[in-house]
mmCIF file of C-alpha atoms in Angstrom:
data_model
loop_
_atom_site.group_PDB
_atom_site.id
_atom_site.type_symbol
_atom_site.label_atom_id
_atom_site.label_comp_id
_atom_site.label_asym_id
_atom_site.label_seq_id
_atom_site.Cartn_x
_atom_site.Cartn_y
_atom_site.Cartn_z
ATOM 1 C CA ALA F 1 -14.470 5.772 3.998
ATOM 2 C CA LYS F 2 -16.980 5.541 6.814
ATOM 3 C CA SER F 3 -19.416 2.665 6.872
ATOM 4 C CA GLY F 4 -22.732 3.511 5.306
ATOM 5 C CA ASP F 5 -21.547 6.476 3.225
ATOM 6 C CA GLY F 6 -22.126 4.698 -0.099
ATOM 7 C CA TYR F 7 -18.574 4.850 -1.412
ATOM 8 C CA PRO F 8 -17.398 2.909 -3.262
ATOM 9 C CA PRO F 9 -20.668 2.206 -5.070
ATOM 10 C CA TYR F 10 -22.051 -1.204 -4.186
ATOM 11 C CA ASN F 11 -25.041 -3.464 -4.757
ATOM 12 C CA ILE F 12 -26.415 -6.162 -2.434
ATOM 13 C CA GLU F 13 -28.665 -8.887 -3.865
ATOM 14 C CA ARG F 14 -30.508 -11.622 -1.980
ATOM 15 C CA LEU F 15 -30.284 -14.946 -3.803
ATOM 16 C CA ARG F 16 -33.137 -17.232 -2.797
ATOM 17 C CA GLY F 17 -32.112 -20.728 -1.763
ATOM 18 C CA SER F 18 -33.822 -23.674 -3.383
ATOM 19 C CA GLY F 19 -34.448 -27.196 -2.150
ATOM 20 C CA GLY F 20 -33.875 -26.360 1.509
ATOM 21 C CA GLU F 21 -30.763 -24.221 0.945
ATOM 22 C CA SER F 22 -30.452 -20.960 2.887
ATOM 23 C CA ASP F 23 -30.725 -17.623 1.133
ATOM 24 C CA ARG F 24 -27.378 -16.072 0.175
ATOM 25 C CA LEU F 25 -26.223 -12.515 -0.398
ATOM 26 C CA ARG F 26 -24.196 -11.360 -3.384
ATOM 27 C CA ILE F 27 -22.292 -8.110 -2.849
ATOM 28 C CA THR F 28 -20.874 -6.307 -5.864
ATOM 29 C CA LEU F 29 -18.398 -3.423 -5.397
ATOM 30 C CA ALA F 30 -17.222 -0.957 -8.042
ATOM 31 C CA VAL F 31 -13.466 -0.955 -7.401
ATOM 32 C CA ALA F 32 -12.116 0.587 -10.607
ATOM 33 C CA GLY F 33 -8.339 0.538 -10.847
ATOM 34 C CA PHE F 34 -7.915 -2.369 -8.418
ATOM 35 C CA GLY F 35 -6.948 -5.880 -9.413
ATOM 36 C CA GLU F 36 -7.951 -8.983 -7.486
ATOM 37 C CA ALA F 37 -4.477 -9.121 -5.907
ATOM 38 C CA ASP F 38 -4.935 -5.526 -4.633
ATOM 39 C CA LEU F 39 -7.969 -6.455 -2.498
ATOM 40 C CA GLU F 40 -8.109 -8.044 0.942
ATOM 41 C CA ILE F 41 -11.526 -9.413 1.958
ATOM 42 C CA THR F 42 -12.141 -10.602 5.524
ATOM 43 C CA VAL F 43 -15.109 -11.549 7.706
ATOM 44 C CA GLU F 44 -14.777 -11.193 11.470
ATOM 45 C CA ASP F 45 -17.625 -11.250 14.000
ATOM 46 C CA SER F 46 -20.190 -11.147 11.157
ATOM 47 C CA GLU F 47 -18.578 -7.984 9.707
ATOM 48 C CA LEU F 48 -17.352 -7.942 6.114
ATOM 49 C CA THR F 49 -14.291 -5.776 5.456
ATOM 50 C CA VAL F 50 -12.847 -5.019 2.021
ATOM 51 C CA ARG F 51 -9.495 -3.230 1.877
ATOM 52 C CA GLY F 52 -7.769 -2.139 -1.291
ATOM 53 C CA ARG F 53 -4.117 -1.261 -1.737
ATOM 54 C CA GLN F 54 -2.555 -0.271 -5.008
ATOM 55 C CA LYS F 55 1.138 -0.401 -5.725
ATOM 56 C CA ARG F 56 2.418 2.948 -6.862
ATOM 57 C CA VAL F 57 4.168 2.866 -10.198
ATOM 58 C CA PHE F 58 6.334 5.838 -11.022
ATOM 59 C CA ARG F 59 6.959 6.372 -14.693
ATOM 60 C CA PRO F 60 9.668 8.677 -15.922
ATOM 61 C CA CYS F 61 8.384 11.714 -17.768
ATOM 62 C CA SER F 62 10.116 13.998 -20.216
ATOM 63 C CA VAL F 63 10.492 17.623 -19.453
ATOM 64 C CA ALA F 64 11.060 19.999 -22.345
ATOM 65 C CA ARG F 65 13.389 22.860 -21.574
ATOM 66 C CA LEU F 66 12.597 26.113 -23.354
ATOM 67 C CA LEU F 67 15.545 28.349 -24.218
#
């Protein structure tokens, strides 16, 4: 997906610092179907990148043969 196209859905919240702490950002992504181990999160040159990879699981299926 291109940056800025809004997919996957996300939310960015500013969390105000207290007692001299800096403000922080909390970013929430809707990544249905992905587990924590399926995601790679990196920050490089002030750019956050989230990549998701799912392992494909092939399940055998039954095929009924009509005579």
